[in-house]
Coordinates of C-alpha atoms in Angstrom, one line a residue:
X65 CA 78.0 12.6 -113.6
X66 CA 81.8 13.1 -113.1
X67 CA 83.2 14.8 -110.6
X68 CA 85.1 17.2 -111.5
X69 CA 88.8 18.2 -108.9
X70 CA 89.3 21.1 -111.0
X71 CA 85.8 22.8 -109.3
X72 CA 87.4 20.9 -106.0
X73 CA 90.8 23.3 -106.7
X74 CA 89.5 27.0 -107.9
X75 CA 85.7 26.1 -104.8
X76 CA 88.9 25.9 -102.4
X77 CA 90.1 29.2 -101.3
X78 CA 86.1 30.5 -101.1
X79 CA 86.0 27.8 -99.3
X80 CA 88.4 28.7 -96.1
X81 CA 86.5 32.2 -96.5
X82 CA 83.6 31.2 -95.8
X83 CA 85.2 28.9 -92.9
X84 CA 86.6 31.2 -90.8
X85 CA 83.0 33.5 -91.4
X86 CA 81.8 30.7 -90.3
X87 CA 84.4 30.5 -87.1
X88 CA 84.4 33.7 -86.3
X89 CA 80.5 33.5 -86.1
X90 CA 81.0 29.7 -83.8
X91 CA 83.4 31.4 -82.1
X92 CA 81.8 34.8 -81.0
X93 CA 78.5 33.6 -80.8
X94 CA 78.9 31.0 -78.1
X95 CA 80.3 33.4 -76.2
X96 CA 77.2 36.2 -75.8
X97 CA 75.2 33.3 -75.7
X98 CA 77.3 31.6 -72.6
X99 CA 77.5 35.3 -71.0
X100 CA 73.7 36.2 -71.1
X101 CA 72.6 32.9 -70.6
X102 CA 73.9 33.5 -67.2
X103 CA 73.0 36.6 -66.7
X104 CA 69.0 35.7 -67.8
X105 CA 69.8 32.6 -65.3
X106 CA 70.8 34.6 -61.8
X107 CA 68.4 37.3 -62.8
X108 CA 66.1 34.8 -62.9
X109 CA 67.0 33.5 -59.3
X110 CA 66.3 37.0 -58.0
X111 CA 63.8 37.2 -55.8
X112 CA 62.1 40.3 -57.2
X113 CA 59.5 39.5 -58.5
X114 CA 59.5 42.5 -60.8
X115 CA 62.7 41.3 -62.8
X116 CA 61.7 38.0 -63.1
X117 CA 58.6 37.9 -64.9
X118 CA 59.8 40.2 -68.0
X119 CA 63.2 38.1 -68.2
X120 CA 60.4 35.2 -68.4
X121 CA 58.6 36.9 -70.8
X122 CA 60.9 37.9 -73.3
X123 CA 63.5 34.4 -73.0
X124 CA 60.3 32.9 -74.2
X125 CA 59.7 34.9 -77.1
X126 CA 62.5 34.6 -77.7
X127 CA 62.4 30.5 -77.6
X128 CA 59.7 30.2 -79.0
X129 CA 60.0 32.1 -82.3
X130 CA 62.4 30.4 -85.1
X131 CA 65.5 32.1 -84.9
X132 CA 65.4 33.0 -88.9
X133 CA 62.6 35.0 -87.9
X134 CA 64.3 36.8 -84.8
X135 CA 67.4 37.2 -87.1
X136 CA 65.3 39.4 -90.3
X137 CA 64.0 40.7 -87.3
X138 CA 67.1 42.3 -86.9
X139 CA 68.7 42.8 -90.4
X140 CA 65.7 44.9 -91.8
X141 CA 63.8 46.0 -88.8
X142 CA 65.9 47.6 -86.7
X143 CA 67.8 50.0 -89.5
X144 CA 64.3 51.5 -89.5
X145 CA 64.5 52.9 -85.5
X146 CA 67.9 54.4 -86.4
X147 CA 70.3 50.6 -85.5
X148 CA 72.1 49.4 -88.3
X149 CA 75.1 46.7 -88.4
X150 CA 77.3 45.2 -90.5
X151 CA 75.5 41.5 -91.8
X152 CA 77.4 39.5 -90.0
X153 CA 77.3 41.3 -87.4
X154 CA 73.8 41.2 -86.7
X155 CA 73.7 36.9 -87.2
X156 CA 76.3 36.7 -84.7
X157 CA 74.1 38.8 -82.3
X158 CA 70.8 36.9 -83.5
X159 CA 72.6 33.7 -83.4
X160 CA 74.1 34.6 -79.7
X161 CA 70.8 36.1 -78.2
X162 CA 69.0 33.2 -80.1
X163 CA 70.6 30.0 -78.4
X164 CA 71.4 32.9 -74.8
X165 CA 67.8 31.3 -74.0
X166 CA 68.8 27.4 -74.0
X167 CA 72.4 27.6 -72.0
X168 CA 69.8 29.5 -69.5
X169 CA 67.6 26.5 -68.5
X170 CA 71.1 24.8 -68.5
X171 CA 72.6 27.0 -66.3
X172 CA 69.2 26.7 -64.2
X173 CA 69.7 23.4 -64.2
X174 CA 73.1 23.4 -62.9
X175 CA 72.6 25.9 -60.8
X176 CA 69.4 24.1 -58.6
X177 CA 71.4 20.6 -59.2
X178 CA 73.9 21.8 -56.3
X179 CA 73.0 20.3 -53.5
X180 CA 71.0 21.9 -50.5
X181 CA 73.8 21.4 -48.0
X182 CA 76.2 23.7 -50.6
X183 CA 74.1 26.2 -50.1
X184 CA 73.1 26.4 -45.9
X185 CA 77.4 25.5 -45.4
X186 CA 77.4 29.2 -47.6
X187 CA 75.6 30.8 -45.4
X188 CA 76.9 28.9 -42.0
X189 CA 80.2 30.9 -42.4
X190 CA 78.2 33.5 -43.7
X191 CA 79.8 34.1 -47.3
X192 CA 78.1 37.2 -48.3
X193 CA 76.0 36.7 -50.9
X194 CA 78.3 37.9 -54.4
X195 CA 81.6 35.1 -53.4
X196 CA 78.6 32.5 -52.5
X197 CA 77.9 32.6 -56.0
X198 CA 81.5 32.9 -56.8
X199 CA 83.1 30.6 -54.8
X200 CA 80.7 27.7 -54.3
X201 CA 77.2 27.7 -56.6
X202 CA 79.1 28.4 -60.2
X203 CA 81.6 26.4 -60.5
X204 CA 80.2 23.4 -58.9
X205 CA 77.2 24.3 -61.7
X206 CA 80.0 25.3 -64.7
X207 CA 80.8 21.6 -64.4
X208 CA 77.9 20.2 -64.2
X209 CA 76.6 22.3 -67.3
X210 CA 79.3 22.2 -69.8
X211 CA 78.4 19.1 -71.5
X212 CA 74.3 21.0 -72.8
X213 CA 76.3 23.3 -73.6
X214 CA 79.1 22.1 -75.8
X215 CA 75.9 20.2 -77.6
X216 CA 74.4 23.9 -77.9
X217 CA 77.7 24.9 -79.7
X218 CA 76.9 21.8 -82.3
X219 CA 73.9 23.2 -82.6
X220 CA 75.0 26.6 -83.5
X221 CA 77.2 25.2 -85.7
X222 CA 73.8 23.5 -87.5
X223 CA 72.3 27.1 -87.9
X224 CA 75.3 29.2 -89.3
X225 CA 73.6 28.2 -92.5
X226 CA 70.9 30.4 -91.9
X227 CA 73.4 33.4 -91.7
X228 CA 73.5 32.7 -95.2
X229 CA 70.0 34.8 -95.6
X230 CA 71.0 37.7 -94.7
X231 CA 74.0 38.4 -97.1
X232 CA 76.9 36.7 -94.6
X233 CA 78.7 34.4 -96.7
X234 CA 79.9 31.3 -93.9
X235 CA 80.6 28.0 -96.0
X236 CA 77.2 27.6 -97.5
X237 CA 76.9 30.9 -98.6
X238 CA 80.6 31.1 -100.4
X239 CA 79.0 27.6 -101.6
X240 CA 76.4 28.4 -103.2
X241 CA 77.7 31.7 -104.7
X242 CA 80.5 29.8 -107.3
X243 CA 78.0 27.1 -107.5
X244 CA 76.0 30.2 -109.5
X245 CA 79.4 31.4 -111.2
X246 CA 80.2 28.5 -112.2
X247 CA 77.3 26.1 -112.6
X248 CA 79.1 23.8 -110.3
X249 CA 77.1 22.4 -107.4
X250 CA 77.8 19.2 -106.9
X251 CA 81.8 19.3 -105.8
X252 CA 80.9 22.3 -103.8
X253 CA 77.3 21.3 -101.6
X254 CA 79.8 18.5 -101.4
X255 CA 82.8 19.6 -99.5
X256 CA 80.3 22.3 -97.5
X257 CA 78.9 18.3 -96.3
X258 CA 82.4 17.0 -94.7
X259 CA 83.4 20.3 -94.2
X260 CA 80.6 20.0 -91.0
X261 CA 81.3 16.6 -90.5
X262 CA 84.6 16.7 -89.7
X263 CA 83.8 20.1 -87.7
X264 CA 80.8 18.7 -85.8
X265 CA 81.7 14.7 -85.4
X266 CA 85.3 15.4 -83.1
X267 CA 83.5 18.1 -81.8
X268 CA 80.5 15.4 -81.0
X269 CA 83.2 13.5 -79.5
X270 CA 84.9 15.7 -77.5
X271 CA 81.2 16.3 -75.5
X272 CA 80.7 13.1 -74.9
X273 CA 84.2 12.6 -72.8
X274 CA 83.8 15.9 -71.3
X275 CA 80.3 14.1 -69.8
X276 CA 82.5 11.5 -69.1
X277 CA 84.7 12.8 -67.3
X278 CA 82.7 15.6 -65.4
X279 CA 80.7 13.1 -64.1
X280 CA 83.0 11.0 -61.8

């Protein structure tokens, strides 16, 4: 087996297209998971049992079922109910929703780690509930959970190839398409593997640096 540099050159335009799609999935999926995870976490702290119980059931169901099953459900079942999205939008929403159930647990841990004295001080100052959360609790909680959220971003990056199953041409999807068209598999798949390492490894180092800085 010989390495064909011309195949790499031919594949690069498709690689850049796939990279842009992958980064789009990662960015928008992360935003959804972070925002929705915080909503889940806050709802789980409400005193109303009829709010906590449905939220707990829904998030547990999502967390305990495979992302691939959820992806197929969104892509193939929802259109039968009149909800039709593009493959890319479906993939972004599915991966964001799935990971929101994990970021929820991260937020909950961060909120519970805020010292009780902070809650008592807010109560003593007679701060409104909204101001207590936005000024006192959430800034401290989010500061504690940034490294853990970063780890889930890396995990989400490694799950983006799953979207290939619903025709989203992210990096691996482009590599597969190129390989089938040119009958060359080694070069495009190697490029994709290196690309994931180049993106994920520096990101993991950044997460570790943030963890060391924020725990001081």
